[in-house]
Amino acid sequence: MQFDRPVFDVTAVRASYPALADGYAYLDGAAGTQVPATVIEAISKAQASGLGNAGGAFPASTRSDEITAGCRAAVAAVVGGRPDGVILGPNMTTLTYRVAGALAKTWQPGDEVVVSRLDHDANVRPWIQAAERAGAVIRWAEVDTSTGELPAGQYASLIGDRTRLVAVTAASNVIGTRPDVAAITAMARAAGALSYVDGVHATPHGPVDVALLGADFYATSAYKWSGPHIGAVIAAPELLETLHPDKLVPSPDEVPWRFELGTPAYASLAGVTAAVHHLAGLAAPAEGTLRDRVLASMTEVQRYEEDLFAVLLAGLEAMPHVTTYGKAAIRTATSYFTVAGSTPQQVAEHLAARRINVWNGHNYAWELTGALGIRDGGSAVRAGLVHYNDISDVERLLAAVTELAR
Ligand SMILES: Cc1ncc(COP(=O)(O)O)c(C=O)c1O
């Protein structure tokens, strides 16, 4: 049979994830995805091959160097950056504190930093704390709480001559809103400010191009897209050259090593590369560059998730005892809801008893849940889709939430 575009076969995809065999509906992907067998094998193979620390004269050390180089190239293929601009580390939060510390050394009292109430706290607090130390002023972009949108227009009055950095998310980790990042970063650039885009929630849900987003820095975490617990920040190497994070005297001063602290998790880096190849193989032709194949696959993933999410959202919205949060025009397949008569914790426990994994609480969307006025009451329940979820997961969720009607 001939298809005019690659086919996304969710049954085959699910079979590649050993953890999914336990019969649970994994609707907790926004907090971290499961990993396919190829990732587990890559980590195990790297470990078994004999690894050494970087830069040594013996083969085990060369293998570690090759793994690191391969990982940078693979991450660059996911987001469209350059391998020598990929900073690797344990997670996005650690790397964001690192970049914030380095950038803040260039700030003067009275400089301004713009953060948003839509963001995960990992793209808010590091900037606030760094700004406080530098005497810089924080300016807030607000969420329209009736829609969950982060209107880009407000940035025209938030960004000015003193703005040094604009930190904004490419997608909310609870209500899924995808703001107009390109418009926001363009305003930042026009004012001579840098942008730091949190792509942790956005990356697993569709194709990413840091140039199209206009992001000076783009942060992502491989464990949200079928990889192990590794984070990455991608920037132009020329920009990284201008920054000088705190570092040990003997550690490499070259970019991007300058930004990386201590000994990397080499085996996990091998797993990240395997995860990128997994993404590339989800629904793409076998030919083409890794970047081409990731883009083709993620375009299909986005389409698949959107269709499935439409069923999930329509089901929740049809229930009189359910309140959903966020109705942004462009969003990821992430639902956030409360159920009348049950606390979010009780809902999560009810679902867990039916073998459905969801998260309840603020999920570190601290400012947003505060702005929505739900944080003190336990916030809400998050059920999110990733590419390995299927209609049976959605139907189980809807049936279990229906049971909570009183
Ligand atoms: C949107 C978003 N940003 C940042 C983070 C923090 O990422 P990490 O756990 O890699 O520090 C998360 C984690 O859930 C997230 O969803």
Coordinates of C-alpha atoms and ligand atoms in Angstrom, one line a residue:
M1 CA 0.0 0.0 0.0
Q2 CA 1.3 3.5 -0.8
F3 CA 0.9 6.4 1.6
D4 CA 1.4 10.0 0.5
R5 CA 2.8 10.8 3.9
P6 CA 4.5 8.6 6.6
V7 CA 2.1 6.8 8.8
F8 CA 2.2 7.1 12.6
D9 CA 1.5 3.6 13.9
V10 CA 0.7 4.0 17.6
T11 CA 0.4 0.2 18.2
A12 CA 4.0 -0.3 16.9
V13 CA 5.2 2.7 18.9
R14 CA 3.6 1.4 22.1
A15 CA 5.2 -2.0 21.6
S16 CA 8.7 -0.3 21.6
Y17 CA 8.2 0.9 25.2
P18 CA 8.7 -1.9 27.7
A19 CA 7.1 0.1 30.6
L20 CA 3.8 0.4 28.8
A21 CA 3.3 -3.3 29.1
D22 CA 2.2 -2.9 32.8
G23 CA -1.3 -2.0 31.7
Y24 CA -1.3 1.5 33.2
A25 CA -2.5 4.5 31.2
Y26 CA 0.5 6.8 31.3
L27 CA -1.1 10.2 31.1
D28 CA 1.7 11.7 33.2
G29 CA 4.1 12.2 30.3
A30 CA 4.3 16.0 30.9
A31 CA 6.2 15.1 34.1
G32 CA 8.5 12.7 32.3
T33 CA 8.0 10.1 29.6
Q34 CA 8.8 6.4 29.5
V35 CA 11.7 5.3 27.4
P36 CA 11.8 2.9 24.5
A37 CA 13.9 -0.3 24.5
T38 CA 16.4 1.3 22.2
V39 CA 17.2 3.9 24.8
I40 CA 17.6 1.4 27.5
E41 CA 19.9 -0.7 25.2
A42 CA 22.0 2.3 24.3
I43 CA 22.6 3.2 27.9
S44 CA 23.4 -0.4 28.8
K45 CA 25.6 -0.8 25.8
A46 CA 27.6 2.4 26.5
Q47 CA 28.1 1.2 30.1
A48 CA 29.2 -2.2 29.0
S49 CA 31.6 -0.9 26.4
G50 CA 33.9 0.6 29.0
L51 CA 33.8 4.4 29.5
G52 CA 36.4 6.8 30.8
N53 CA 36.5 10.4 31.7
A54 CA 36.9 12.9 28.8
G55 CA 40.1 13.7 27.0
G56 CA 42.2 10.7 27.9
A57 CA 44.7 8.8 25.7
F58 CA 42.9 5.4 25.9
P59 CA 39.9 4.1 24.0
A60 CA 37.4 4.1 26.8
S61 CA 37.9 7.8 27.1
T62 CA 37.6 8.3 23.4
R63 CA 34.3 6.5 23.5
S64 CA 33.0 8.9 26.1
D65 CA 34.2 11.9 24.0
E66 CA 32.4 10.4 21.0
I67 CA 29.2 9.8 23.0
T68 CA 29.2 13.4 24.1
A69 CA 29.8 14.7 20.5
G70 CA 27.0 12.4 19.2
C71 CA 24.6 13.7 21.9
R72 CA 25.3 17.3 21.0
A73 CA 24.7 16.6 17.3
A74 CA 21.5 14.7 18.1
V75 CA 20.0 17.4 20.4
A76 CA 20.9 20.0 17.7
A77 CA 18.9 17.8 15.2
V78 CA 15.8 18.1 17.5
V79 CA 15.8 21.8 17.8
G80 CA 17.7 23.0 14.7
G81 CA 20.7 24.4 16.6
R82 CA 24.4 23.8 16.1
P83 CA 26.1 21.0 18.0
D84 CA 28.8 23.3 19.4
G85 CA 26.1 25.4 20.9
V86 CA 24.5 22.5 22.9
I87 CA 25.2 22.7 26.6
L88 CA 24.4 19.4 28.4
G89 CA 23.6 18.9 32.0
P90 CA 21.4 17.1 34.5
N91 CA 18.2 19.0 33.8
M92 CA 16.7 22.3 32.6
T93 CA 16.5 23.8 36.1
T94 CA 20.2 23.3 36.9
L95 CA 21.2 24.7 33.4
T96 CA 18.9 27.7 33.7
Y97 CA 20.4 28.7 37.1
R98 CA 23.8 28.3 35.4
V99 CA 22.9 30.5 32.4
A100 CA 21.2 33.0 34.7
G101 CA 24.2 33.3 36.9
A102 CA 26.5 33.9 33.8
L103 CA 24.1 36.4 32.2
A104 CA 23.6 38.3 35.5
K105 CA 27.3 39.1 35.6
T106 CA 26.6 41.4 32.6
W107 CA 23.6 43.2 34.2
Q108 CA 23.7 46.6 35.9
P109 CA 21.4 48.0 38.6
G110 CA 18.3 49.3 36.9
D111 CA 18.5 46.8 34.0
E112 CA 15.3 44.9 33.4
V113 CA 14.3 41.3 33.0
V114 CA 10.9 40.2 31.8
V115 CA 9.3 36.9 33.1
S116 CA 5.8 35.5 32.6
R117 CA 3.1 34.1 34.8
L118 CA 2.6 31.3 32.3
D119 CA 6.0 29.8 32.9
H120 CA 7.1 26.8 35.0
D121 CA 9.0 28.2 38.0
A122 CA 12.2 27.0 36.5
N123 CA 12.0 29.8 34.0
V124 CA 11.0 32.4 36.5
R125 CA 12.8 32.0 39.9
P126 CA 16.4 31.7 38.5
W127 CA 15.8 35.0 36.7
I128 CA 14.2 36.7 39.7
Q129 CA 17.0 35.6 42.0
A130 CA 19.8 36.6 39.6
A131 CA 18.1 39.9 39.0
E132 CA 17.9 40.6 42.7
R133 CA 21.7 40.0 43.1
A134 CA 22.4 42.3 40.1
G135 CA 20.0 45.1 41.2
A136 CA 18.0 44.5 38.1
V137 CA 14.2 45.0 38.0
I138 CA 11.7 42.3 37.2
R139 CA 8.7 43.0 34.9
W140 CA 5.8 40.6 34.6
A141 CA 3.9 39.4 31.5
E142 CA 0.4 38.5 32.6
V143 CA -1.8 35.6 31.6
D144 CA -5.4 36.3 30.5
T145 CA -6.9 33.9 33.1
S146 CA -10.2 33.6 31.2
T147 CA -8.5 32.1 28.1
G148 CA -5.1 31.0 29.4
E149 CA -3.4 33.0 26.7
L150 CA -0.2 35.0 27.2
P151 CA -1.0 38.0 24.9
A152 CA 2.2 38.9 23.0
G153 CA 1.0 42.5 22.5
Q154 CA 1.7 43.3 26.2
Y155 CA 5.4 42.8 25.6
A156 CA 5.6 46.1 23.6
S157 CA 5.2 48.0 26.8
L158 CA 7.2 45.5 29.0
I159 CA 10.3 45.6 26.8
G160 CA 12.4 48.8 26.7
D161 CA 15.9 50.2 26.5
R162 CA 16.8 48.7 29.8
T163 CA 15.6 45.2 29.1
R164 CA 18.4 42.7 29.1
L165 CA 16.5 39.4 29.0
V166 CA 13.0 38.1 28.2
A167 CA 12.3 34.6 29.6
V168 CA 9.2 32.9 28.2
T169 CA 7.9 29.5 27.7
A170 CA 7.2 27.8 24.4
A171 CA 4.3 25.9 26.1
S172 CA 2.7 25.9 29.5
N173 CA 3.3 22.6 31.3
V174 CA -0.2 22.6 32.8
I175 CA -2.7 24.3 30.4
G176 CA -0.6 23.8 27.3
T177 CA -0.8 27.3 26.0
R178 CA 1.7 28.0 23.2
P179 CA 2.4 31.7 23.2
D180 CA 3.5 33.6 20.1
V181 CA 7.2 33.2 21.0
A182 CA 8.5 34.5 17.7
A183 CA 6.6 37.8 18.1
I184 CA 7.9 38.1 21.7
T185 CA 11.6 37.3 20.9
A186 CA 11.4 39.7 17.9
M187 CA 10.5 42.5 20.2
A188 CA 13.3 41.5 22.6
R189 CA 15.8 41.5 19.8
A190 CA 14.7 44.8 18.4
A191 CA 15.3 46.3 21.9
G192 CA 18.8 44.7 22.1
A193 CA 17.6 42.1 24.7
L194 CA 18.3 38.4 24.7
S195 CA 15.5 35.8 25.0
Y196 CA 15.5 32.5 26.9
V197 CA 12.8 30.2 25.8
D198 CA 11.7 27.2 27.9
G199 CA 11.1 24.4 25.5
V200 CA 10.8 21.7 28.1
H201 CA 7.0 21.2 27.6
A202 CA 6.9 22.2 24.0
T203 CA 9.6 20.0 22.5
P204 CA 7.8 16.6 22.7
H205 CA 4.7 17.8 21.1
G206 CA 5.8 19.0 17.6
P207 CA 8.6 20.2 15.4
V208 CA 11.0 22.8 16.9
D209 CA 13.1 25.3 15.1
V210 CA 15.1 27.7 17.3
A211 CA 15.7 30.1 14.4
L212 CA 12.0 30.4 13.7
L213 CA 11.3 30.9 17.4
G214 CA 14.0 33.6 17.4
A215 CA 15.3 32.1 20.7
D216 CA 18.7 33.1 21.8
F217 CA 18.6 30.3 24.3
Y218 CA 16.3 27.3 24.1
A219 CA 16.0 24.9 27.0
T220 CA 14.8 21.3 26.7
S221 CA 14.9 18.1 28.8
A222 CA 15.4 14.7 27.1
Y223 CA 13.4 12.9 29.7
K224 CA 10.2 14.7 28.4
W225 CA 10.8 13.2 24.9
S226 CA 11.6 9.5 25.6
G227 CA 15.2 10.0 26.7
P228 CA 16.9 9.7 30.1
H229 CA 17.2 12.5 32.7
I230 CA 19.4 15.0 30.8
G231 CA 18.8 18.6 30.1
A232 CA 20.2 20.8 27.4
V233 CA 20.4 24.5 26.6
I234 CA 21.0 25.5 23.0
A235 CA 22.5 28.8 21.9
A236 CA 24.7 30.2 19.2
P237 CA 28.3 29.4 20.1
E238 CA 29.2 33.0 19.4
L239 CA 26.8 34.1 22.1
L240 CA 28.2 31.5 24.6
E241 CA 31.7 32.9 23.9
T242 CA 30.6 36.2 25.4
L243 CA 29.6 34.7 28.7
H244 CA 31.7 33.5 31.6
P245 CA 30.0 31.3 34.1
D246 CA 31.7 30.4 37.4
K247 CA 34.0 27.4 36.8
L248 CA 36.9 25.5 38.1
V249 CA 40.3 26.8 37.0
P250 CA 41.5 23.5 35.3
S251 CA 38.1 22.7 33.6
P252 CA 37.9 23.4 29.9
D253 CA 37.3 27.0 29.0
E254 CA 36.0 26.2 25.5
V255 CA 32.4 26.6 24.5
P256 CA 30.1 24.7 25.3
W257 CA 32.3 22.8 27.9
R258 CA 32.7 26.1 29.8
F259 CA 29.1 25.8 30.9
E260 CA 29.2 22.2 32.0
L261 CA 30.1 21.4 35.6
G262 CA 32.0 18.2 36.6
T263 CA 31.8 14.8 35.0
P264 CA 28.9 14.2 32.6
A265 CA 26.6 11.2 32.7
Y266 CA 28.1 9.6 29.6
A267 CA 25.9 6.5 29.5
S268 CA 22.8 8.7 29.7
L269 CA 24.1 10.9 26.9
A270 CA 24.2 7.8 24.7
G271 CA 20.6 7.3 25.7
V272 CA 19.7 10.8 24.6
T273 CA 21.1 10.1 21.1
A274 CA 19.1 6.9 20.9
A275 CA 15.9 8.9 22.0
V276 CA 16.5 11.3 19.1
H277 CA 16.8 8.4 16.7
H278 CA 13.6 7.0 18.2
L279 CA 11.8 10.3 17.5
A280 CA 13.2 10.3 14.0
G281 CA 11.8 6.9 13.3
L282 CA 8.3 7.5 14.6
A283 CA 6.8 8.4 11.3
A284 CA 9.5 9.5 8.9
P285 CA 10.9 8.2 5.7
A286 CA 14.2 6.2 6.3
E287 CA 16.2 8.6 4.1
G288 CA 17.1 12.2 4.8
T289 CA 19.2 13.8 7.5
L290 CA 18.5 13.1 11.2
R291 CA 17.1 16.7 11.4
D292 CA 14.8 16.1 8.4
R293 CA 13.5 12.9 9.9
V294 CA 12.9 14.4 13.3
L295 CA 10.9 17.2 11.7
A296 CA 8.8 14.9 9.6
S297 CA 8.1 12.6 12.6
M298 CA 7.3 15.4 15.0
T299 CA 4.9 16.9 12.4
E300 CA 3.0 13.6 12.4
V301 CA 3.2 13.3 16.2
Q302 CA 1.6 16.8 16.5
R303 CA -1.2 15.8 14.2
Y304 CA -1.8 12.5 16.0
E305 CA -1.8 14.2 19.5
E306 CA -4.1 16.9 18.3
D307 CA -6.7 14.5 17.1
L308 CA -6.5 12.4 20.2
F309 CA -6.6 15.5 22.4
A310 CA -9.8 16.7 20.7
V311 CA -11.5 13.6 22.0
L312 CA -10.1 13.9 25.5
L313 CA -11.0 17.6 25.8
A314 CA -14.5 17.3 24.3
G315 CA -15.1 14.4 26.8
L316 CA -14.0 16.4 29.8
E317 CA -15.8 19.6 28.7
A318 CA -19.1 17.7 28.3
M319 CA -19.1 16.7 32.0
P320 CA -21.0 19.1 34.1
H321 CA -19.0 18.2 37.2
V322 CA -15.7 19.0 35.5
T323 CA -14.0 22.4 35.1
T324 CA -11.2 22.7 32.6
Y325 CA -8.5 25.4 32.7
G326 CA -7.1 27.1 29.6
K327 CA -8.5 27.3 26.2
A328 CA -5.7 28.8 24.2
A329 CA -6.0 28.9 20.4
I330 CA -2.7 27.1 20.1
R331 CA -1.9 24.5 22.7
T332 CA -0.3 21.2 23.4
A333 CA -2.3 18.1 24.2
T334 CA -2.3 18.8 27.9
S335 CA -5.5 19.0 30.0
Y336 CA -5.8 20.6 33.4
F337 CA -9.1 20.2 35.3
T338 CA -10.9 20.0 38.6
V339 CA -13.8 17.8 39.6
A340 CA -16.7 19.2 41.7
G341 CA -16.9 17.4 45.1
S342 CA -13.4 15.9 44.9
T343 CA -10.0 17.4 45.6
P344 CA -7.3 17.1 42.9
Q345 CA -5.5 14.6 45.2
Q346 CA -8.7 12.5 45.5
V347 CA -9.2 12.6 41.8
A348 CA -5.6 11.4 41.2
E349 CA -6.0 8.6 43.8
H350 CA -9.3 7.5 42.2
L351 CA -7.6 7.4 38.8
A352 CA -4.5 5.6 40.2
A353 CA -6.8 2.9 41.6
R354 CA -8.0 2.4 38.0
R355 CA -4.4 2.2 36.8
I356 CA -4.3 5.7 35.3
N357 CA -1.3 7.9 36.0
V358 CA -2.0 11.6 36.3
W359 CA -0.4 14.4 38.3
N360 CA -2.3 16.7 40.7
G361 CA -1.1 20.0 42.1
H362 CA 0.6 23.1 40.8
N363 CA 3.2 21.1 38.9
Y364 CA 5.6 24.0 39.5
A365 CA 3.4 26.3 37.5
W366 CA 3.5 28.4 40.6
E367 CA 2.6 31.8 39.3
L368 CA -0.1 30.5 36.9
T369 CA -1.9 28.5 39.5
G370 CA -1.8 31.5 41.8
A371 CA -3.2 33.8 39.1
L372 CA -5.9 31.2 38.4
G373 CA -6.8 31.3 42.1
I374 CA -6.6 27.5 42.5
R375 CA -3.2 26.9 44.1
D376 CA -4.4 27.1 47.7
G377 CA -7.1 24.5 47.0
G378 CA -4.7 22.0 45.6
S379 CA -4.7 23.4 42.1
A380 CA -6.0 20.8 39.6
V381 CA -5.4 17.5 37.9
R382 CA -3.1 17.2 34.8
A383 CA -3.7 14.6 32.2
G384 CA -1.4 15.0 29.2
L385 CA -0.9 13.1 26.0
V386 CA 2.3 12.2 24.4
H387 CA 2.8 10.2 21.2
Y388 CA 2.6 6.8 22.9
N389 CA -0.9 7.4 24.3
D390 CA -3.8 6.0 22.5
I391 CA -7.6 6.2 22.4
S392 CA -7.9 3.4 25.0
D393 CA -6.0 5.7 27.5
V394 CA -8.3 8.5 26.7
E395 CA -11.5 6.4 27.1
R396 CA -10.3 5.0 30.4
L397 CA -9.7 8.5 31.7
L398 CA -13.1 9.7 30.6
A399 CA -14.9 6.7 32.1
A400 CA -13.1 7.1 35.4
V401 CA -13.8 10.8 35.6
T402 CA -17.4 10.2 34.8
E403 CA -17.6 7.9 37.8
L404 CA -16.9 10.9 40.0
A405 CA -20.2 12.7 39.1
R406 CA -22.3 13.1 42.2
Ligands
LIG1 C1 7.8 23.7 31.1 C2 8.8 23.1 32.0 N1 9.9 23.9 32.3 C3 10.9 23.4 33.1 C4 10.8 22.2 33.7 C5 11.9 21.8 34.6 O1 12.7 20.8 33.9 P1 13.8 19.9 34.6 O2 13.1 18.9 35.4 O3 14.6 19.4 33.5 O4 14.6 20.8 35.5 C6 9.7 21.4 33.5 C7 9.6 20.1 34.2 O5 8.5 19.6 34.4 C8 8.7 21.9 32.7 O6 7.6 21.2 32.4

